[in-house]
PDB file of N, CA and C in Angstrom:
ATOM      1  N   GLY U   2     113.196  73.871 133.269  1.00 60.00           N
ATOM      2  CA  GLY U   2     114.521  74.375 133.365  1.00 60.00           C
ATOM      3  C   GLY U   2     114.760  75.515 132.381  1.00 60.00           C
ATOM      4  N   ILE U   3     116.003  75.791 132.198  1.00 64.00           N
ATOM      5  CA  ILE U   3     116.400  76.920 131.350  1.00 64.00           C
ATOM      6  C   ILE U   3     116.010  76.690 129.898  1.00 64.00           C
ATOM      7  N   ASN U   4     116.109  75.448 129.403  1.00 67.00           N
ATOM      8  CA  ASN U   4     115.733  75.166 128.015  1.00 67.00           C
ATOM      9  C   ASN U   4     114.248  75.363 127.779  1.00 67.00           C
ATOM     10  N   ALA U   5     113.428  74.967 128.739  1.00 69.00           N
ATOM     11  CA  ALA U   5     111.985  75.154 128.619  1.00 69.00           C
ATOM     12  C   ALA U   5     111.645  76.638 128.607  1.00 69.00           C
ATOM     13  N   GLU U   6     112.311  77.400 129.467  1.00 74.00           N
ATOM     14  CA  GLU U   6     112.058  78.845 129.507  1.00 74.00           C
ATOM     15  C   GLU U   6     112.491  79.507 128.200  1.00 74.00           C
ATOM     16  N   TYR U   7     113.635  79.095 127.684  1.00 75.00           N
ATOM     17  CA  TYR U   7     114.115  79.640 126.409  1.00 75.00           C
ATOM     18  C   TYR U   7     113.119  79.321 125.296  1.00 75.00           C
ATOM     19  N   GLY U   8     112.600  78.100 125.282  1.00 84.00           N
ATOM     20  CA  GLY U   8     111.602  77.713 124.290  1.00 84.00           C
ATOM     21  C   GLY U   8     110.335  78.522 124.415  1.00 84.00           C
ATOM     22  N   SER U   9     109.944  78.809 125.640  1.00 87.00           N
ATOM     23  CA  SER U   9     108.754  79.618 125.881  1.00 87.00           C
ATOM     24  C   SER U   9     108.942  81.039 125.360  1.00 87.00           C
ATOM     25  N   ILE U  10     110.099  81.614 125.589  1.00 91.00           N
ATOM     26  CA  ILE U  10     110.391  82.972 125.114  1.00 91.00           C
ATOM     27  C   ILE U  10     110.388  82.996 123.585  1.00 91.00           C
ATOM     28  N   GLN U  11     110.978  81.978 122.967  1.00 92.00           N
ATOM     29  CA  GLN U  11     110.976  81.902 121.500  1.00 92.00           C
ATOM     30  C   GLN U  11     109.548  81.814 120.970  1.00 92.00           C
ATOM     31  N   ALA U  12     108.708  81.029 121.634  1.00 94.00           N
ATOM     32  CA  ALA U  12     107.313  80.894 121.211  1.00 94.00           C
ATOM     33  C   ALA U  12     106.580  82.221 121.334  1.00 94.00           C
ATOM     34  N   VAL U  13     106.809  82.946 122.417  1.00 96.00           N
ATOM     35  CA  VAL U  13     106.177  84.253 122.613  1.00 96.00           C
ATOM     36  C   VAL U  13     106.593  85.211 121.501  1.00 96.00           C
ATOM     37  N   GLU U  14     107.861  85.203 121.157  1.00 94.00           N
ATOM     38  CA  GLU U  14     108.349  86.100 120.108  1.00 94.00           C
ATOM     39  C   GLU U  14     107.809  85.705 118.733  1.00 94.00           C
ATOM     40  N   THR U  15     107.720  84.421 118.455  1.00 95.00           N
ATOM     41  CA  THR U  15     107.158  83.954 117.184  1.00 95.00           C
ATOM     42  C   THR U  15     105.679  84.322 117.091  1.00 95.00           C
ATOM     43  N   LEU U  16     104.959  84.131 118.176  1.00 97.00           N
ATOM     44  CA  LEU U  16     103.537  84.494 118.198  1.00 97.00           C
ATOM     45  C   LEU U  16     103.341  85.996 118.011  1.00 97.00           C
ATOM     46  N   ARG U  17     104.275  86.794 118.520  1.00 96.00           N
ATOM     47  CA  ARG U  17     104.185  88.239 118.302  1.00 96.00           C
ATOM     48  C   ARG U  17     104.122  88.549 116.811  1.00 96.00           C
ATOM     49  N   GLU U  18     104.982  87.896 116.053  1.00 96.00           N
ATOM     50  CA  GLU U  18     104.995  88.122 114.607  1.00 96.00           C
ATOM     51  C   GLU U  18     103.669  87.711 113.964  1.00 96.00           C
ATOM     52  N   MET U  19     103.102  86.622 114.434  1.00 97.00           N
ATOM     53  CA  MET U  19     101.803  86.183 113.899  1.00 97.00           C
ATOM     54  C   MET U  19     100.694  87.166 114.258  1.00 97.00           C
ATOM     55  N   TRP U  20     100.685  87.621 115.519  1.00 97.00           N
ATOM     56  CA  TRP U  20      99.649  88.575 115.934  1.00 97.00           C
ATOM     57  C   TRP U  20      99.753  89.861 115.129  1.00 97.00           C
ATOM     58  N   LEU U  21     100.966  90.380 115.007  1.00 96.00           N
ATOM     59  CA  LEU U  21     101.152  91.663 114.330  1.00 96.00           C
ATOM     60  C   LEU U  21     101.012  91.552 112.816  1.00 96.00           C
ATOM     61  N   GLY U  22     101.493  90.475 112.245  1.00 96.00           N
ATOM     62  CA  GLY U  22     101.529  90.365 110.798  1.00 96.00           C
ATOM     63  C   GLY U  22     100.303  89.756 110.153  1.00 96.00           C
ATOM     64  N   ILE U  23      99.568  88.929 110.909  1.00 96.00           N
ATOM     65  CA  ILE U  23      98.475  88.168 110.300  1.00 96.00           C
ATOM     66  C   ILE U  23      97.143  88.317 111.046  1.00 96.00           C
ATOM     67  N   LEU U  24      97.172  88.150 112.354  1.00 97.00           N
ATOM     68  CA  LEU U  24      95.927  87.934 113.098  1.00 97.00           C
ATOM     69  C   LEU U  24      95.192  89.198 113.550  1.00 97.00           C
ATOM     70  N   LEU U  25      95.917  90.250 113.887  1.00 97.00           N
ATOM     71  CA  LEU U  25      95.250  91.467 114.360  1.00 97.00           C
ATOM     72  C   LEU U  25      95.000  92.429 113.202  1.00 97.00           C
ATOM     73  N   PRO U  26      93.793  93.000 113.138  1.00 94.00           N
ATOM     74  CA  PRO U  26      93.505  93.973 112.073  1.00 94.00           C
ATOM     75  C   PRO U  26      94.336  95.243 112.258  1.00 94.00           C
ATOM     76  N   ASP U  27      94.638  95.902 111.152  1.00 91.00           N
ATOM     77  CA  ASP U  27      95.440  97.125 111.193  1.00 91.00           C
ATOM     78  C   ASP U  27      94.634  98.344 111.632  1.00 91.00           C
ATOM     79  N   ASP U  28      93.351  98.363 111.313  1.00 90.00           N
ATOM     80  CA  ASP U  28      92.573  99.593 111.424  1.00 90.00           C
ATOM     81  C   ASP U  28      91.539  99.616 112.538  1.00 90.00           C
ATOM     82  N   ARG U  29      91.471  98.573 113.355  1.00 93.00           N
ATOM     83  CA  ARG U  29      90.462  98.533 114.418  1.00 93.00           C
ATOM     84  C   ARG U  29      90.822  97.467 115.442  1.00 93.00           C
ATOM     85  N   LYS U  30      90.104  97.489 116.554  1.00 95.00           N
ATOM     86  CA  LYS U  30      90.252  96.453 117.562  1.00 95.00           C
ATOM     87  C   LYS U  30      89.337  95.283 117.211  1.00 95.00           C
ATOM     88  N   LEU U  31      89.690  94.111 117.716  1.00 97.00           N
ATOM     89  CA  LEU U  31      88.816  92.950 117.565  1.00 97.00           C
ATOM     90  C   LEU U  31      87.537  93.178 118.361  1.00 97.00           C
ATOM     91  N   LEU U  32      86.439  92.646 117.872  1.00 97.00           N
ATOM     92  CA  LEU U  32      85.156  92.816 118.536  1.00 97.00           C
ATOM     93  C   LEU U  32      84.661  91.501 119.110  1.00 97.00           C
ATOM     94  N   LYS U  33      83.908  91.600 120.195  1.00 97.00           N
ATOM     95  CA  LYS U  33      83.182  90.443 120.708  1.00 97.00           C
ATOM     96  C   LYS U  33      82.007  90.194 119.770  1.00 97.00           C
ATOM     97  N   PHE U  34      81.500  88.986 119.781  1.00 97.00           N
ATOM     98  CA  PHE U  34      80.388  88.611 118.908  1.00 97.00           C
ATOM     99  C   PHE U  34      79.209  89.569 119.060  1.00 97.00           C
ATOM    100  N   THR U  35      78.892  89.920 120.298  1.00 96.00           N
ATOM    101  CA  THR U  35      77.718  90.761 120.564  1.00 96.00           C
ATOM    102  C   THR U  35      77.910  92.219 120.168  1.00 96.00           C
ATOM    103  N   GLN U  36      79.131  92.612 119.840  1.00 97.00           N
ATOM    104  CA  GLN U  36      79.403  93.994 119.444  1.00 97.00           C
ATOM    105  C   GLN U  36      79.184  94.249 117.951  1.00 97.00           C
ATOM    106  N   HIS U  37      78.924  93.200 117.192  1.00 94.00           N
ATOM    107  CA  HIS U  37      78.742  93.343 115.753  1.00 94.00           C
ATOM    108  C   HIS U  37      77.332  93.814 115.419  1.00 94.00           C
ATOM    109  N   ASP U  38      77.177  94.308 114.220  1.00 92.00           N
ATOM    110  CA  ASP U  38      75.902  94.825 113.714  1.00 92.00           C
ATOM    111  C   ASP U  38      75.066  93.670 113.175  1.00 92.00           C
ATOM    112  N   PHE U  39      74.150  93.183 114.003  1.00 90.00           N
ATOM    113  CA  PHE U  39      73.338  92.034 113.613  1.00 90.00           C
ATOM    114  C   PHE U  39      72.352  92.374 112.503  1.00 90.00           C
ATOM    115  N   ALA U  40      72.055  93.635 112.326  1.00 89.00           N
ATOM    116  CA  ALA U  40      71.180  94.041 111.224  1.00 89.00           C
ATOM    117  C   ALA U  40      71.831  93.716 109.885  1.00 89.00           C
ATOM    118  N   ALA U  41      73.158  93.720 109.851  1.00 84.00           N
ATOM    119  CA  ALA U  41      73.875  93.410 108.616  1.00 84.00           C
ATOM    120  C   ALA U  41      73.660  91.970 108.178  1.00 84.00           C
ATOM    121  N   LEU U  42      73.318  91.094 109.118  1.00 85.00           N
ATOM    122  CA  LEU U  42      73.090  89.695 108.764  1.00 85.00           C
ATOM    123  C   LEU U  42      71.880  89.530 107.852  1.00 85.00           C
ATOM    124  N   GLY U  43      70.868  90.354 108.054  1.00 84.00           N
ATOM    125  CA  GLY U  43      69.670  90.265 107.227  1.00 84.00           C
ATOM    126  C   GLY U  43      69.865  90.836 105.838  1.00 84.00           C
ATOM    127  N   GLU U  44      70.937  91.573 105.653  1.00 81.00           N
ATOM    128  CA  GLU U  44      71.188  92.248 104.379  1.00 81.00           C
ATOM    129  C   GLU U  44      72.116  91.469 103.459  1.00 81.00           C
ATOM    130  N   THR U  45      72.510  90.272 103.856  1.00 79.00           N
ATOM    131  CA  THR U  45      73.469  89.518 103.050  1.00 79.00           C
ATOM    132  C   THR U  45      73.017  88.083 102.872  1.00 79.00           C
ATOM    133  N   SER U  46      73.410  87.506 101.774  1.00 85.00           N
ATOM    134  CA  SER U  46      73.111  86.093 101.535  1.00 85.00           C
ATOM    135  C   SER U  46      74.135  85.194 102.235  1.00 85.00           C
ATOM    136  N   ASN U  47      75.195  85.797 102.767  1.00 90.00           N
ATOM    137  CA  ASN U  47      76.248  85.053 103.459  1.00 90.00           C
ATOM    138  C   ASN U  47      76.166  85.234 104.978  1.00 90.00           C
ATOM    139  N   ALA U  48      74.963  85.292 105.506  1.00 90.00           N
ATOM    140  CA  ALA U  48      74.782  85.566 106.936  1.00 90.00           C
ATOM    141  C   ALA U  48      75.498  84.543 107.813  1.00 90.00           C
ATOM    142  N   ALA U  49      75.392  83.275 107.474  1.00 91.00           N
ATOM    143  CA  ALA U  49      76.030  82.231 108.292  1.00 91.00           C
ATOM    144  C   ALA U  49      77.554  82.395 108.268  1.00 91.00           C
ATOM    145  N   ARG U  50      78.105  82.680 107.114  1.00 92.00           N
ATOM    146  CA  ARG U  50      79.555  82.863 106.990  1.00 92.00           C
ATOM    147  C   ARG U  50      80.006  84.093 107.778  1.00 92.00           C
ATOM    148  N   LEU U  51      79.239  85.154 107.694  1.00 92.00           N
ATOM    149  CA  LEU U  51      79.563  86.383 108.419  1.00 92.00           C
ATOM    150  C   LEU U  51      79.519  86.146 109.928  1.00 92.00           C
ATOM    151  N   ALA U  52      78.477  85.476 110.401  1.00 94.00           N
ATOM    152  CA  ALA U  52      78.342  85.189 111.838  1.00 94.00           C
ATOM    153  C   ALA U  52      79.469  84.280 112.314  1.00 94.00           C
ATOM    154  N   LEU U  53      79.835  83.323 111.491  1.00 95.00           N
ATOM    155  CA  LEU U  53      80.942  82.439 111.849  1.00 95.00           C
ATOM    156  C   LEU U  53      82.247  83.225 111.967  1.00 95.00           C
ATOM    157  N   GLY U  54      82.453  84.170 111.067  1.00 95.00           N
ATOM    158  CA  GLY U  54      83.627  85.036 111.147  1.00 95.00           C
ATOM    159  C   GLY U  54      83.639  85.852 112.431  1.00 95.00           C
ATOM    160  N   TRP U  55      82.462  86.307 112.833  1.00 96.00           N
ATOM    161  CA  TRP U  55      82.361  87.068 114.081  1.00 96.00           C
ATOM    162  C   TRP U  55      82.697  86.201 115.291  1.00 96.00           C
ATOM    163  N   LEU U  56      82.266  84.941 115.275  1.00 97.00           N
ATOM    164  CA  LEU U  56      82.596  84.019 116.365  1.00 97.00           C
ATOM    165  C   LEU U  56      84.101  83.764 116.414  1.00 97.00           C
ATOM    166  N   PHE U  57      84.708  83.600 115.238  1.00 97.00           N
ATOM    167  CA  PHE U  57      86.153  83.411 115.155  1.00 97.00           C
ATOM    168  C   PHE U  57      86.873  84.633 115.716  1.00 97.00           C
ATOM    169  N   GLU U  58      86.387  85.807 115.369  1.00 97.00           N
ATOM    170  CA  GLU U  58      87.010  87.045 115.840  1.00 97.00           C
ATOM    171  C   GLU U  58      86.946  87.138 117.363  1.00 97.00           C
ATOM    172  N   GLU U  59      85.818  86.750 117.955  1.00 98.00           N
ATOM    173  CA  GLU U  59      85.697  86.785 119.409  1.00 98.00           C
ATOM    174  C   GLU U  59      86.693  85.818 120.058  1.00 98.00           C
ATOM    175  N   ARG U  60      86.826  84.624 119.484  1.00 98.00           N
ATOM    176  CA  ARG U  60      87.772  83.650 120.039  1.00 98.00           C
ATOM    177  C   ARG U  60      89.213  84.162 119.893  1.00 98.00           C
ATOM    178  N   LEU U  61      89.506  84.803 118.786  1.00 97.00           N
ATOM    179  CA  LEU U  61      90.823  85.393 118.569  1.00 97.00           C
ATOM    180  C   LEU U  61      91.119  86.440 119.645  1.00 97.00           C
ATOM    181  N   LYS U  62      90.115  87.249 119.966  1.00 97.00           N
ATOM    182  CA  LYS U  62      90.257  88.267 121.007  1.00 97.00           C
ATOM    183  C   LYS U  62      90.597  87.611 122.348  1.00 97.00           C
ATOM    184  N   GLU U  63      89.918  86.507 122.663  1.00 97.00           N
ATOM    185  CA  GLU U  63      90.174  85.781 123.908  1.00 97.00           C
ATOM    186  C   GLU U  63      91.594  85.201 123.923  1.00 97.00           C
ATOM    187  N   LEU U  64      91.994  84.614 122.815  1.00 97.00           N
ATOM    188  CA  LEU U  64      93.336  84.025 122.738  1.00 97.00           C
ATOM    189  C   LEU U  64      94.428  85.085 122.855  1.00 97.00           C
ATOM    190  N   TYR U  65      94.183  86.263 122.302  1.00 98.00           N
ATOM    191  CA  TYR U  65      95.156  87.352 122.426  1.00 98.00           C
ATOM    192  C   TYR U  65      95.291  87.757 123.895  1.00 98.00           C
ATOM    193  N   GLY U  66      94.193  87.772 124.609  1.00 97.00           N
ATOM    194  CA  GLY U  66      94.245  88.061 126.044  1.00 97.00           C
ATOM    195  C   GLY U  66      95.071  87.033 126.798  1.00 97.00           C
ATOM    196  N   GLU U  67      94.927  85.763 126.436  1.00 97.00           N
ATOM    197  CA  GLU U  67      95.724  84.711 127.058  1.00 97.00           C
ATOM    198  C   GLU U  67      97.210  84.884 126.721  1.00 97.00           C
ATOM    199  N   TYR U  68      97.489  85.247 125.491  1.00 97.00           N
ATOM    200  CA  TYR U  68      98.868  85.509 125.064  1.00 97.00           C
ATOM    201  C   TYR U  68      99.474  86.640 125.901  1.00 97.00           C
ATOM    202  N   LEU U  69      98.714  87.704 126.106  1.00 97.00           N
ATOM    203  CA  LEU U  69      99.223  88.829 126.899  1.00 97.00           C
ATOM    204  C   LEU U  69      99.480  88.425 128.349  1.00 97.00           C
ATOM    205  N   GLU U  70      98.714  87.483 128.861  1.00 96.00           N
ATOM    206  CA  GLU U  70      98.970  86.994 130.226  1.00 96.00           C
ATOM    207  C   GLU U  70     100.316  86.266 130.297  1.00 96.00           C
ATOM    208  N   VAL U  71     100.664  85.540 129.249  1.00 95.00           N
ATOM    209  CA  VAL U  71     101.970  84.872 129.200  1.00 95.00           C
ATOM    210  C   VAL U  71     103.080  85.927 129.162  1.00 95.00           C
ATOM    211  N   VAL U  72     102.881  86.964 128.354  1.00 96.00           N
ATOM    212  CA  VAL U  72     103.859  88.058 128.297  1.00 96.00           C
ATOM    213  C   VAL U  72     103.999  88.684 129.681  1.00 96.00           C
ATOM    214  N   ARG U  73     102.873  88.946 130.339  1.00 95.00           N
ATOM    215  CA  ARG U  73     102.895  89.551 131.680  1.00 95.00           C
ATOM    216  C   ARG U  73     103.674  88.657 132.665  1.00 95.00           C
ATOM    217  N   THR U  74     103.447  87.365 132.590  1.00 94.00           N
ATOM    218  CA  THR U  74     104.145  86.425 133.475  1.00 94.00           C
ATOM    219  C   THR U  74     105.650  86.505 133.266  1.00 94.00           C
ATOM    220  N   HIS U  75     106.078  86.527 132.013  1.00 93.00           N
ATOM    221  CA  HIS U  75     107.517  86.605 131.726  1.00 93.00           C
ATOM    222  C   HIS U  75     108.106  87.962 132.108  1.00 93.00           C
ATOM    223  N   MET U  76     107.284  88.989 132.194  1.00 94.00           N
ATOM    224  CA  MET U  76     107.788  90.305 132.624  1.00 94.00           C
ATOM    225  C   MET U  76     108.229  90.276 134.082  1.00 94.00           C
ATOM    226  N   GLY U  77     107.751  89.300 134.827  1.00 92.00           N
ATOM    227  CA  GLY U  77     108.143  89.159 136.222  1.00 92.00           C
ATOM    228  C   GLY U  77     109.289  88.185 136.427  1.00 92.00           C
ATOM    229  N   ASP U  78     109.928  87.759 135.352  1.00 89.00           N
ATOM    230  CA  ASP U  78     111.023  86.796 135.422  1.00 89.00           C
ATOM    231  C   ASP U  78     112.192  87.368 136.222  1.00 89.00           C
ATOM    232  N   VAL U  79     112.942  86.486 136.850  1.00 90.00           N
ATOM    233  CA  VAL U  79     114.098  86.935 137.637  1.00 90.00           C
ATOM    234  C   VAL U  79     115.256  87.375 136.743  1.00 90.00           C
ATOM    235  N   GLU U  80     115.293  86.873 135.529  1.00 89.00           N
ATOM    236  CA  GLU U  80     116.365  87.229 134.599  1.00 89.00           C
ATOM    237  C   GLU U  80     116.065  88.570 133.928  1.00 89.00           C
ATOM    238  N   VAL U  81     116.964  89.530 134.108  1.00 91.00           N
ATOM    239  CA  VAL U  81     116.784  90.872 133.543  1.00 91.00           C
ATOM    240  C   VAL U  81     116.643  90.847 132.014  1.00 91.00           C
ATOM    241  N   PRO U  82     117.444  90.064 131.280  1.00 90.00           N
ATOM    242  CA  PRO U  82     117.282  90.066 129.816  1.00 90.00           C
ATOM    243  C   PRO U  82     115.885  89.606 129.363  1.00 90.00           C
ATOM    244  N   ILE U  83     115.321  88.662 130.085  1.00 91.00           N
ATOM    245  CA  ILE U  83     113.978  88.183 129.732  1.00 91.00           C
ATOM    246  C   ILE U  83     112.947  89.273 130.023  1.00 91.00           C
ATOM    247  N   ARG U  84     113.046  89.901 131.192  1.00 93.00           N
ATOM    248  CA  ARG U  84     112.119  91.006 131.518  1.00 93.00           C
ATOM    249  C   ARG U  84     112.228  92.114 130.488  1.00 93.00           C
ATOM    250  N   THR U  85     113.445  92.465 130.116  1.00 94.00           N
ATOM    251  CA  THR U  85     113.666  93.526 129.127  1.00 94.00           C
ATOM    252  C   THR U  85     113.058  93.154 127.789  1.00 94.00           C
ATOM    253  N   LYS U  86     113.268  91.914 127.366  1.00 94.00           N
ATOM    254  CA  LYS U  86     112.729  91.436 126.092  1.00 94.00           C
ATOM    255  C   LYS U  86     111.197  91.518 126.092  1.00 94.00           C
ATOM    256  N   MET U  87     110.574  91.134 127.202  1.00 95.00           N
ATOM    257  CA  MET U  87     109.114  91.161 127.289  1.00 95.00           C
ATOM    258  C   MET U  87     108.582  92.597 127.346  1.00 95.00           C
ATOM    259  N   CYS U  88     109.294  93.492 128.017  1.00 95.00           N
ATOM    260  CA  CYS U  88     108.893  94.907 128.032  1.00 95.00           C
ATOM    261  C   CYS U  88     108.955  95.496 126.628  1.00 95.00           C
ATOM    262  N   ASN U  89     110.023  95.176 125.908  1.00 95.00           N
ATOM    263  CA  ASN U  89     110.145  95.648 124.530  1.00 95.00           C
ATOM    264  C   ASN U  89     109.043  95.069 123.650  1.00 95.00           C
ATOM    265  N   LEU U  90     108.733  93.799 123.848  1.00 96.00           N
ATOM    266  CA  LEU U  90     107.674  93.151 123.087  1.00 96.00           C
ATOM    267  C   LEU U  90     106.337  93.840 123.347  1.00 96.00           C
ATOM    268  N   ALA U  91     106.032  94.111 124.615  1.00 96.00           N
ATOM    269  CA  ALA U  91     104.770  94.787 124.958  1.00 96.00           C
ATOM    270  C   ALA U  91     104.711  96.173 124.323  1.00 96.00           C
ATOM    271  N   TYR U  92     105.834  96.866 124.314  1.00 96.00           N
ATOM    272  CA  TYR U  92     105.887  98.189 123.686  1.00 96.00           C
ATOM    273  C   TYR U  92     105.566  98.099 122.194  1.00 96.00           C
ATOM    274  N   VAL U  93     106.166  97.130 121.514  1.00 96.00           N
ATOM    275  CA  VAL U  93     105.925  96.962 120.072  1.00 96.00           C
ATOM    276  C   VAL U  93     104.460  96.635 119.813  1.00 96.00           C
ATOM    277  N   LEU U  94     103.890  95.749 120.611  1.00 96.00           N
ATOM    278  CA  LEU U  94     102.469  95.410 120.453  1.00 96.00           C
ATOM    279  C   LEU U  94     101.596  96.647 120.625  1.00 96.00           C
ATOM    280  N   LEU U  95     101.877  97.424 121.639  1.00 95.00           N
ATOM    281  CA  LEU U  95     101.092  98.625 121.910  1.00 95.00           C
ATOM    282  C   LEU U  95     101.251  99.653 120.796  1.00 95.00           C
ATOM    283  N   LYS U  96     102.458  99.815 120.312  1.00 94.00           N
ATOM    284  CA  LYS U  96     102.756 100.802 119.274  1.00 94.00           C
ATOM    285  C   LYS U  96     102.139 100.419 117.930  1.00 94.00           C
ATOM    286  N   ASP U  97     102.195  99.130 117.590  1.00 95.00           N
ATOM    287  CA  ASP U  97     101.796  98.701 116.251  1.00 95.00           C
ATOM    288  C   ASP U  97     100.308  98.372 116.106  1.00 95.00           C
ATOM    289  N   LYS U  98      99.655  97.941 117.164  1.00 93.00           N
ATOM    290  CA  LYS U  98      98.243  97.549 117.090  1.00 93.00           C
ATOM    291  C   LYS U  98      97.507  98.057 118.335  1.00 93.00           C
ATOM    292  N   PRO U  99      96.275  98.527 118.183  1.00 84.00           N
ATOM    293  CA  PRO U  99      95.551  99.071 119.329  1.00 84.00           C
ATOM    294  C   PRO U  99      94.924  98.016 120.242  1.00 84.00           C
ATOM    295  N   GLU U 100      94.950  96.762 119.851  1.00 95.00           N
ATOM    296  CA  GLU U 100      94.236  95.713 120.572  1.00 95.00           C
ATOM    297  C   GLU U 100      94.706  95.572 122.015  1.00 95.00           C
ATOM    298  N   ARG U 101      93.745  95.571 122.946  1.00 95.00           N
ATOM    299  CA  ARG U 101      93.984  95.377 124.388  1.00 95.00           C
ATOM    300  C   ARG U 101      94.992  96.387 124.929  1.00 95.00           C
ATOM    301  N   ASP U 102      94.905  97.615 124.453  1.00 94.00           N
ATOM    302  CA  ASP U 102      95.857  98.653 124.844  1.00 94.00           C
ATOM    303  C   ASP U 102      95.860  98.900 126.346  1.00 94.00           C
ATOM    304  N   GLN U 103      94.697  98.826 126.988  1.00 93.00           N
ATOM    305  CA  GLN U 103      94.652  99.046 128.443  1.00 93.00           C
ATOM    306  C   GLN U 103      95.401  97.950 129.190  1.00 93.00           C
ATOM    307  N   ASP U 104      95.300  96.714 128.715  1.00 93.00           N
ATOM    308  CA  ASP U 104      96.061  95.619 129.336  1.00 93.00           C
ATOM    309  C   ASP U 104      97.555  95.833 129.165  1.00 93.00           C
ATOM    310  N   LEU U 105      97.943  96.235 127.971  1.00 93.00           N
ATOM    311  CA  LEU U 105      99.369  96.478 127.715  1.00 93.00           C
ATOM    312  C   LEU U 105      99.901  97.640 128.536  1.00 93.00           C
ATOM    313  N   LEU U 106      99.122  98.698 128.661  1.00 92.00           N
ATOM    314  CA  LEU U 106      99.551  99.847 129.471  1.00 92.00           C
ATOM    315  C   LEU U 106      99.674  99.476 130.944  1.00 92.00           C
ATOM    316  N   GLY U 107      98.864  98.530 131.393  1.00 91.00           N
ATOM    317  CA  GLY U 107      98.894  98.090 132.787  1.00 91.00           C
ATOM    318  C   GLY U 107     100.064  97.189 133.136  1.00 91.00           C
ATOM    319  N   MET U 108     100.789  96.767 132.122  1.00 89.00           N
ATOM    320  CA  MET U 108     101.928  95.881 132.380  1.00 89.00           C
ATOM    321  C   MET U 108     103.068  96.710 132.889  1.00 89.00           C
TER     322      MET U 108
END
């Protein structure tokens, strides 16, 4: 019902703050595990920790994609204020962080 939808919109907006403020890097896009420089693993004593960080980064990238699908779904809502809110949210994500820019532009 309406309360569930309102809760969903609040969750999307709260997650936006987490993505922008904590989870997405400021200076680059998230990388898949296979996109990292594996030669760097041989040059460090923290190879396992570094590889684990890369796996976490890949999962974060996947979760961000799932988050954007929720935003896309709400952009098709019948309520104009909800659609407007989601369009504004997508704009802020695109403006502030480069991650998944092609997906955001396609919305």
